[in-house]
Coordinates of C-alpha atoms in Angstrom, one line a residue:
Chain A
X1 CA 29.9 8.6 -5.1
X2 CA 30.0 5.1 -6.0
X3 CA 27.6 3.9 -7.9
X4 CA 27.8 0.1 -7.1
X5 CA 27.4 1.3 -3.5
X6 CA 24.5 2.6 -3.9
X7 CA 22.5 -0.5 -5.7
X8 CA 24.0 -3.1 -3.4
X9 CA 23.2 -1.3 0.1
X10 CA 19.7 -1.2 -0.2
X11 CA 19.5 -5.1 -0.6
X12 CA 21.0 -5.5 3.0
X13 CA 21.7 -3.1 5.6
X14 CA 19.2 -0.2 4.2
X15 CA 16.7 -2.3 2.8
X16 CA 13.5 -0.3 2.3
X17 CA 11.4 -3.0 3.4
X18 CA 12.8 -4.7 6.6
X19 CA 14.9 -2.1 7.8
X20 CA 13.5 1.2 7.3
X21 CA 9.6 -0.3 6.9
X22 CA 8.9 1.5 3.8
X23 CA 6.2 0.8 0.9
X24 CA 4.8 -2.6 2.9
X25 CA 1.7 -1.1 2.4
X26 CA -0.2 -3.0 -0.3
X27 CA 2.0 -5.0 -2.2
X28 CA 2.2 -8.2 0.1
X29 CA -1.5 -8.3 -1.6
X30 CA 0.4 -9.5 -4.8
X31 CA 2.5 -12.2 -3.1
X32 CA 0.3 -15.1 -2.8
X33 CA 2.2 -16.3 -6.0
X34 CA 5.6 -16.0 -7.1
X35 CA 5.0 -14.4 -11.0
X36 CA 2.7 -11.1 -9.9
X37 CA 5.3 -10.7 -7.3
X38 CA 7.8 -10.5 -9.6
X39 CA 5.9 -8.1 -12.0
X40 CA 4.8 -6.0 -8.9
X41 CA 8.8 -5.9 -8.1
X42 CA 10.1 -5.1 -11.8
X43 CA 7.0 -2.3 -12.1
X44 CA 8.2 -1.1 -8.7
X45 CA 12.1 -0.6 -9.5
X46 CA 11.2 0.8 -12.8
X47 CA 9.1 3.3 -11.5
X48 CA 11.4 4.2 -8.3
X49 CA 14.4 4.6 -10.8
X50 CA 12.6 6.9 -13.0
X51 CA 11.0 9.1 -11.3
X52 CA 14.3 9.6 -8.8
X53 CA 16.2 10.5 -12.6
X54 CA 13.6 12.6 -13.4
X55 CA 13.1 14.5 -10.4
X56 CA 17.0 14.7 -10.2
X57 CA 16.3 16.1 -13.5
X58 CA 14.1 18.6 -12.4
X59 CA 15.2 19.3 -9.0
X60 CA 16.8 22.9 -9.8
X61 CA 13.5 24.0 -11.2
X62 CA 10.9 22.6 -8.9
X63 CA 9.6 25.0 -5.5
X64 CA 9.5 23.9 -2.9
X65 CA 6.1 24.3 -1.8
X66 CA 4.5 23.0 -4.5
X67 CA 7.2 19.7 -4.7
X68 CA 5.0 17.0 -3.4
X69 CA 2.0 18.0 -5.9
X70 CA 5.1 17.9 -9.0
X71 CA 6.3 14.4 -7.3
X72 CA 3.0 13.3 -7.3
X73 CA 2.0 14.3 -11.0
X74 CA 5.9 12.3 -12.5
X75 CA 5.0 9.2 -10.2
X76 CA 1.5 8.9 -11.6
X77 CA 2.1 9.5 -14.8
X78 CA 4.9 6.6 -15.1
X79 CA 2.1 4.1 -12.9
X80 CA 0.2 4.8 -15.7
X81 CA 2.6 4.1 -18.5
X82 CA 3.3 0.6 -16.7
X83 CA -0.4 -0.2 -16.2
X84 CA -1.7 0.6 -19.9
X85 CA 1.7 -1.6 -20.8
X86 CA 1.0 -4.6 -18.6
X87 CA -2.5 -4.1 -19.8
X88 CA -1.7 -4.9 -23.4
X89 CA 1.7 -7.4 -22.8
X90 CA 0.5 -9.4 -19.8
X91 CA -2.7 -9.0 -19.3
X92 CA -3.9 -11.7 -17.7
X93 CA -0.9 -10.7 -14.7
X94 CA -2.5 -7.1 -14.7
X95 CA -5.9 -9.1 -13.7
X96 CA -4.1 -10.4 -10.9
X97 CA -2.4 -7.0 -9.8
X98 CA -5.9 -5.2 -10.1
X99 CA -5.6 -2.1 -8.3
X100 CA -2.1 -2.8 -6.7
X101 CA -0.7 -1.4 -10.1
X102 CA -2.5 1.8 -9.2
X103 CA -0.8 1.6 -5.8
X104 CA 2.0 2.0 -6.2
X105 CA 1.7 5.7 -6.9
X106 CA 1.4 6.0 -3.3
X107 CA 3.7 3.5 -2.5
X108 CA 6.1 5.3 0.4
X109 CA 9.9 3.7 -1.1
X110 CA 8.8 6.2 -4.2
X111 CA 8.0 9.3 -2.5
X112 CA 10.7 8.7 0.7
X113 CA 13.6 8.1 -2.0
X114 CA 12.7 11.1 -4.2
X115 CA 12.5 13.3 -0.8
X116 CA 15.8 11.9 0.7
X117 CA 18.2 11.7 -2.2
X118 CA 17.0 12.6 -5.5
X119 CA 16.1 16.2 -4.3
X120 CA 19.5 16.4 -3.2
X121 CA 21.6 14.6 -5.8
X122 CA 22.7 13.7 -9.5
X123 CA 20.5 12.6 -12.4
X124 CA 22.9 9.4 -12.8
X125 CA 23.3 8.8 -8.9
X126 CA 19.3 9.1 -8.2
X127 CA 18.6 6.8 -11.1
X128 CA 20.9 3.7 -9.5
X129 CA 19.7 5.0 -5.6
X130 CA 16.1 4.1 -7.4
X131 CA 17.4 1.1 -8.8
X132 CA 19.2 -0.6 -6.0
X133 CA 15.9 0.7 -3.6
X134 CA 13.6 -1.0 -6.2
X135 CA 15.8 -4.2 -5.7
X136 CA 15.8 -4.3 -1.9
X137 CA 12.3 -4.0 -2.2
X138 CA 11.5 -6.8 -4.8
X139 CA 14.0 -8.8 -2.7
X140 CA 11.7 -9.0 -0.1
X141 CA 8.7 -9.6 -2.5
X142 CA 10.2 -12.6 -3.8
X143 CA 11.3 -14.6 -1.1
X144 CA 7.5 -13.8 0.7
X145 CA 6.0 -14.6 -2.4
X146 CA 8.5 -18.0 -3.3
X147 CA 7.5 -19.4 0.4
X148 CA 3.7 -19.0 -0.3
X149 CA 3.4 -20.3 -3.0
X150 CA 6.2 -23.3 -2.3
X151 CA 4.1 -24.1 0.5
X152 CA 0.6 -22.8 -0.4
X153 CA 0.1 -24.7 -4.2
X154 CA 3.2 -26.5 -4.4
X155 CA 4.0 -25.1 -7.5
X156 CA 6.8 -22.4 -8.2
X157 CA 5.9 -19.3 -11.2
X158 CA 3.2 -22.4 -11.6
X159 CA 5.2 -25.2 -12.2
X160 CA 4.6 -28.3 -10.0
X161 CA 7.6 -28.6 -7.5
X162 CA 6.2 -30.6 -4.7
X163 CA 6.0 -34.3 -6.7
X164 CA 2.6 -35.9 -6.8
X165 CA 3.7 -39.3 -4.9
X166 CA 3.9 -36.5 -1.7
X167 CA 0.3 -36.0 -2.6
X168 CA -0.6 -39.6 -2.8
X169 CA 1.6 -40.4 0.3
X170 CA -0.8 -38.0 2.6
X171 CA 1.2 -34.5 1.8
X172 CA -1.3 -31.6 2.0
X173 CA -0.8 -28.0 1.1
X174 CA -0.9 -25.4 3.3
X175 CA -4.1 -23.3 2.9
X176 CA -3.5 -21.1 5.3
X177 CA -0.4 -19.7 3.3
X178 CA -2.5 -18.6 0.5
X179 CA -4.6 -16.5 3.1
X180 CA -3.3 -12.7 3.8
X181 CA -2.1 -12.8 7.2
X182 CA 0.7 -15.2 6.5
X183 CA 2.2 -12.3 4.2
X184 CA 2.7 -10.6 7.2
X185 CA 3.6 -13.5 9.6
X186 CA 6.6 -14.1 7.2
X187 CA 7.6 -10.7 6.6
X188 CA 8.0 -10.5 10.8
X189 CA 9.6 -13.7 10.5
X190 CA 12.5 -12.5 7.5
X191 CA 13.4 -9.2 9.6
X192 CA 14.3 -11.9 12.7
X193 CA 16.1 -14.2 10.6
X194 CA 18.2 -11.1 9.4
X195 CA 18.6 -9.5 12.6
X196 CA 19.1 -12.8 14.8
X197 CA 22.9 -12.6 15.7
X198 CA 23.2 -8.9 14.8
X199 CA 24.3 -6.3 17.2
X200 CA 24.4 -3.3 15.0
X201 CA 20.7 -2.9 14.9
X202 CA 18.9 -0.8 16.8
X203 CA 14.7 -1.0 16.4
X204 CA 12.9 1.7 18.2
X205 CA 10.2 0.5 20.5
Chain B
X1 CA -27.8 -4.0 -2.2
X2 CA -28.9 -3.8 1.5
X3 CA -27.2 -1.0 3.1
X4 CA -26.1 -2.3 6.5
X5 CA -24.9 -5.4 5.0
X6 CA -22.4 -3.7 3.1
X7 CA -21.2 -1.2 6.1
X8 CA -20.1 -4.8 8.1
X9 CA -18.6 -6.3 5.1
X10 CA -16.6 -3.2 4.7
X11 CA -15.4 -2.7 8.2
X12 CA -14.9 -6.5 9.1
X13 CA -14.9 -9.1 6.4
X14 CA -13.1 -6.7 3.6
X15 CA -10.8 -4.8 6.2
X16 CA -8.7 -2.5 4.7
X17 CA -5.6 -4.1 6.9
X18 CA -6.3 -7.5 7.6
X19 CA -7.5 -8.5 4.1
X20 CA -6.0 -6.1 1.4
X21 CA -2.9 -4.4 3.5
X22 CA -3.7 -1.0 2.9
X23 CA -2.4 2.1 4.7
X24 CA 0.2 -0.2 6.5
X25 CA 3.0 2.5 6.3
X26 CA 0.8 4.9 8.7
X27 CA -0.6 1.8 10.6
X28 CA 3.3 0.6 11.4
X29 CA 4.0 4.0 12.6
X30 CA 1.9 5.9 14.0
X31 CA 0.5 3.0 16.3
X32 CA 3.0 3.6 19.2
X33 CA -0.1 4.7 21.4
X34 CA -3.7 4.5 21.9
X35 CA -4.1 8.3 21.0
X36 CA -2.3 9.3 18.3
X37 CA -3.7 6.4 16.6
X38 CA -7.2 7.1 17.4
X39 CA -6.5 10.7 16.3
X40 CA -5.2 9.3 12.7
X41 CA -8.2 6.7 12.4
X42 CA -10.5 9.5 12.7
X43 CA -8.6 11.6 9.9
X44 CA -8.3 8.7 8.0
X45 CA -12.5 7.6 8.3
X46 CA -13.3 11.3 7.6
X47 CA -11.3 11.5 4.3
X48 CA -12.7 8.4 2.9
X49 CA -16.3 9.1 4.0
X50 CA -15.7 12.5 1.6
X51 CA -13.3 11.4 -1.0
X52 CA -15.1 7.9 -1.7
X53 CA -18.4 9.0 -3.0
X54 CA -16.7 12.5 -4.7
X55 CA -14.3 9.9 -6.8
X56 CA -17.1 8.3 -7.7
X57 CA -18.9 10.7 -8.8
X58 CA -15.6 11.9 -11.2
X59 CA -15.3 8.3 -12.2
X60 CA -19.4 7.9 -13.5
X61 CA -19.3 11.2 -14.9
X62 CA -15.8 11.7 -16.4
X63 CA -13.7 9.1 -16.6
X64 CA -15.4 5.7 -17.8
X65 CA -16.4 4.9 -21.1
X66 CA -18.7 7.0 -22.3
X67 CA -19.3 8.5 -19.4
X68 CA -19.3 11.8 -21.2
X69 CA -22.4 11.6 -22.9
X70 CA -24.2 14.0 -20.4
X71 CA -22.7 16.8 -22.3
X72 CA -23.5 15.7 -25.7
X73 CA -24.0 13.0 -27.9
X74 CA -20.5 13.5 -29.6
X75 CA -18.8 12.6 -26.6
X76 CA -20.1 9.2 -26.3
X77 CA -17.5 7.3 -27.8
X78 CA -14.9 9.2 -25.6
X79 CA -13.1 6.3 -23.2
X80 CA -10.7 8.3 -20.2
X81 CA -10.4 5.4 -17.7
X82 CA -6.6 6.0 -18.4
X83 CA -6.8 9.2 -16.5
X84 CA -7.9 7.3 -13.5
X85 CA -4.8 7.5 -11.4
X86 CA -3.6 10.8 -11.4
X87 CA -7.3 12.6 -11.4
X88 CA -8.0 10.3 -8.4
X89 CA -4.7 11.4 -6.7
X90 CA -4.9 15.0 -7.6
X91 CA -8.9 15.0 -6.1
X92 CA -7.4 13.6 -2.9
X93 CA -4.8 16.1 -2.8
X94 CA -6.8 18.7 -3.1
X95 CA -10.1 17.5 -0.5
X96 CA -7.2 16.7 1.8
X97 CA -6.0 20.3 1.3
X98 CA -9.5 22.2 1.7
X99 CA -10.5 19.6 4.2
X100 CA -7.1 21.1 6.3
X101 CA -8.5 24.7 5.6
X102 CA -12.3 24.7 6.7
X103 CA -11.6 22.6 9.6
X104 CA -8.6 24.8 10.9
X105 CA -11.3 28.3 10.0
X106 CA -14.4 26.8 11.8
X107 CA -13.4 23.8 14.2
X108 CA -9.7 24.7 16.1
X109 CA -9.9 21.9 18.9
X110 CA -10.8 19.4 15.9
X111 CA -7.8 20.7 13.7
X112 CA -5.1 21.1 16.8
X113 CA -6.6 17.0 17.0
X114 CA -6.3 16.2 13.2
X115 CA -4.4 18.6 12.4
X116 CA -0.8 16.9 11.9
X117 CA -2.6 13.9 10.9
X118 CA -4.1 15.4 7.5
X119 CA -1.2 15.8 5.4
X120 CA -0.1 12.6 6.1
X121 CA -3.3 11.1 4.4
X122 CA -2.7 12.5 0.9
X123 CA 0.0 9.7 0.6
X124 CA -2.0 6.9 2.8
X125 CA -2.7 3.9 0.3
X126 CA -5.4 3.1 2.1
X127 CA -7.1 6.5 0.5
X128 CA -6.5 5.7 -3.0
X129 CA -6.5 1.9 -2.4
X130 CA -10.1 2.6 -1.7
X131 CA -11.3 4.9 -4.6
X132 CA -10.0 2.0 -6.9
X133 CA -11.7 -0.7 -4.9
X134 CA -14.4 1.2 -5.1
X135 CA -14.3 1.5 -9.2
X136 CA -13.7 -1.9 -9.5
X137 CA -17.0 -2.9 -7.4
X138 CA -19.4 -0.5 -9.8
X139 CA -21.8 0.3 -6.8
X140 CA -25.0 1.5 -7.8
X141 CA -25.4 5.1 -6.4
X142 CA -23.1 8.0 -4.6
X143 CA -24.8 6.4 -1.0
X144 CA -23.3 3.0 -1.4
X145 CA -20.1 4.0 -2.3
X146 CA -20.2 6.6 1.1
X147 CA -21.2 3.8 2.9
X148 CA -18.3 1.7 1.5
X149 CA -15.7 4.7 2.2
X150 CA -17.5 4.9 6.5
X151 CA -17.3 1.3 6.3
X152 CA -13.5 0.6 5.3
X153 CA -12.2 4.0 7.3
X154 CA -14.0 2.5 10.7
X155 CA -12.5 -0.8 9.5
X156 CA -9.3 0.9 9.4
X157 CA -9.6 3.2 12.7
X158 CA -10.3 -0.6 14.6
X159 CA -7.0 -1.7 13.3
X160 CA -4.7 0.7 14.0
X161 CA -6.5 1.6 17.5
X162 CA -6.6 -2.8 18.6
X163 CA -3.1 -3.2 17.8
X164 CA -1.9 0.4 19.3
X165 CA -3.5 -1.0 22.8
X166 CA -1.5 -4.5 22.2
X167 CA 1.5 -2.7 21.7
X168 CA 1.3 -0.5 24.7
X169 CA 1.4 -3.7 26.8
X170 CA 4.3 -5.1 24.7
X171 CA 6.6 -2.7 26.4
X172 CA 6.1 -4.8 29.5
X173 CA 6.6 -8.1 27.7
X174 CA 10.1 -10.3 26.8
X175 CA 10.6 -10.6 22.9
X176 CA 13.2 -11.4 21.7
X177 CA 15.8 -9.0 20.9
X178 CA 15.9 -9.6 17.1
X179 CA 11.8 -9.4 16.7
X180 CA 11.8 -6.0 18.8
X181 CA 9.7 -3.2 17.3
X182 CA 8.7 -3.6 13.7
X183 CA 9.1 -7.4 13.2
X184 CA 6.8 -8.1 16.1
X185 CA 4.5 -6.2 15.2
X186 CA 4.1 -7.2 11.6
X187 CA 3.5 -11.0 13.5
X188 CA 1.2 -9.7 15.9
X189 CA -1.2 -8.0 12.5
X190 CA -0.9 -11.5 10.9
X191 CA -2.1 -13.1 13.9
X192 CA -5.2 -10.5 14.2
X193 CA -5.3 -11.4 10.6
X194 CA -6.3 -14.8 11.3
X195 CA -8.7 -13.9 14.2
X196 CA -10.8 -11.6 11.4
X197 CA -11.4 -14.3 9.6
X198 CA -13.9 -15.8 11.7
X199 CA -16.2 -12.9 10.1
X200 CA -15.7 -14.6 7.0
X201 CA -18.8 -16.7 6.9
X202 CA -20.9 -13.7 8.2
X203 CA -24.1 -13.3 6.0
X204 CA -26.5 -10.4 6.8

């Protein structure tokens, strides 16, 4: 199989997020500014390649009653490595992510890709299906998180973009953008960008 | 802390979906109608309202530092909050699990209600989500954190039921083609979003 394939698809036309609506489920929390996103996104992809080449690993050995239980037990156990790493390299970013880290154990990209392809396929093919899914996924983080906090502080990984003589000229921020429900607002708004003009996709109602 | 006050907080001014984005997978999906997503609320309020105050009893007793001390005075110095994750996981696995079991031996019409709903849970951030948020606040006793795990599950079983009933009447509505399905609804949460915020203020 080809393994470029299989990290550029999941970017585009099977991207976890937007297309398939997988692992939404806490993260936006983290995108209110553009560096924890990014973290979130790296942790994310490291632990969705990992577990997918270990399970891959595994896969001939595992029952199948008791795979979800195994899954479970490899996913935590990398969440954990990451949290007790950004703990002692970035800490003050692990403040922000609180119990996000801890989320992403149950973050549905994880368990969906290690159920639908590493179950079924090579070590090295699962670990760049993880990869490119982890991608696709940050992908989205980022440009939810770069608009929020474009918008919301003016600043970018907190640097000041927006210049000052905006400020002084009667420019305010956006507080609004800061607040949850705009994480989700722009989300809805990224799948209708993507789909506008697009005949080849089919939502369910 | 006053009781009441923090079973408001939990379902309105903290909720689970509007404020911290748990459990969206299950919300997105399962809230085609007003049934099924009343059916999964319940599940979901249930589980918490057991797995909340059991996790915290694991977590004051086992996992935080020095938490071991009950046994004996050597264990004092022992520190296992790194254990947190997968003993949290593994203790909703397995309530989920039993939970399935006694309700299928001694309530059927509850379990053929729940019944498809429960595994589902195990993997429902909003489970876990809340065991950590509930670490992180340090209640005082087993009852708040119960509380706190009624609160945020009926928090939760609002949600997904208000936005179930919206989407019902969407079917009758013109969106645009594009925005169909998922990315209307994810507008439609943001916009309920906003309208929780009014409880912001709220001071009991």
């Amino acid at each position: 199989m080809n393994l470029k394939k299989l990290v550029i698809e999941p970017l585009r036309k099977a991207n976890p997020v937007t297309v398939l609506v997988l692992g939404i489920c806490s993260c936006l929390a983290v995108t209110a500014k553009l560096k924890p996103a990014l973290v979130m996104g790296l942790s994310v992809t490291v632990v969705t390649a990992f577990s997918n080449l270990i399970i891959s690993l595994l896969r001939k050995g595992i029952p199948s009653r008791i795979r979800i239980i195994v899954q479970l037990v490899v996913v935590a156990t990398l969440v954990i490595l990451i949290d007790q790493f950004l703990k002692a390299f970035a800490y003050d970013v692990s403040k922000q992510l609180s119990v996000y880290v801890g989320l992403i154990i149950t973050n549905c990209i994880i368990m969906g890709r290690l159920e639908a392809f590493a179950l079924s396929h090579g070590p090295v093919e699962s670990f760049f299906d993880g990869l490119g899914n982890g991608f696709g996924y940050s992908l989205i983080l980022i440009i939810v998180a770069f608009f929020r906090e474009l918008f919301g502080s003016g600043t970018l990984l907190g640097y000041q973009v927006i210049p000052q003589s905006f400020y002084d000229a009667g420019y305010q921020n956006n507080g609004l953008m800061i607040l949850p429900p705009m994480a989700l607002i722009i989300v809805g708004i990224v799948i209708w960008i993507r789909d506008a003009g697009r005949r080849d996709v089919r939502h369910e109602t | 802390m006053n009781i009441v006050n923090l079973l408001i907080r939990s379902v309105f001014v903290d909720n689970m979906i509007f404020a911290y984005f748990l459990g969206m997978c299950s919300y997105l999906a399962v809230s085609k109608n007003v049934k099924t997503s009343a059916g999964l609320g319940v599940a979901v309020t249930f589980v918490l309202l057991i797995t909340v105050p059991v996790n915290y009893l694991i977590d004051k007793y086992l996992l935080s530092a020095g938490a071991l001390a009950w046994i004996s005075p050597k264990f004092a110095a022992v520190d296992l909050s790194y254990l947190t994750f997968i003993l949290f996981i593994a203790i909703i696995a397995a309530i989920v699990q039993i939970l399935e079991m006694v309700i299928e031996r001694y309530s059927p019409a509850l379990y053929s209600a729940l019944g498809i709903f429960l595994p589902l849970i195990a993997v429902n951030c909003a489970i876990l989500g809340c065991s950590l948020f509930m670490q992180e606040r340090a209640f005082g006793n087993v009852g708040e954190a119960a509380v706190f795990g009624l609160g945020s599950g009926l928090g939760w079983l609002l949600a997904i039921v208000t936005i179930a009933a919206i989407r019902e009447k969407l079917r009758y509505s013109k969106i645009p083609k594009a925005l169909e399905g998922v990315g209307i609804a994810f507008i439609i949460t943001g916009l309920m979003g906003i309208a929780f915020m009014a409880f912001m203020g709220i001071k009991l």
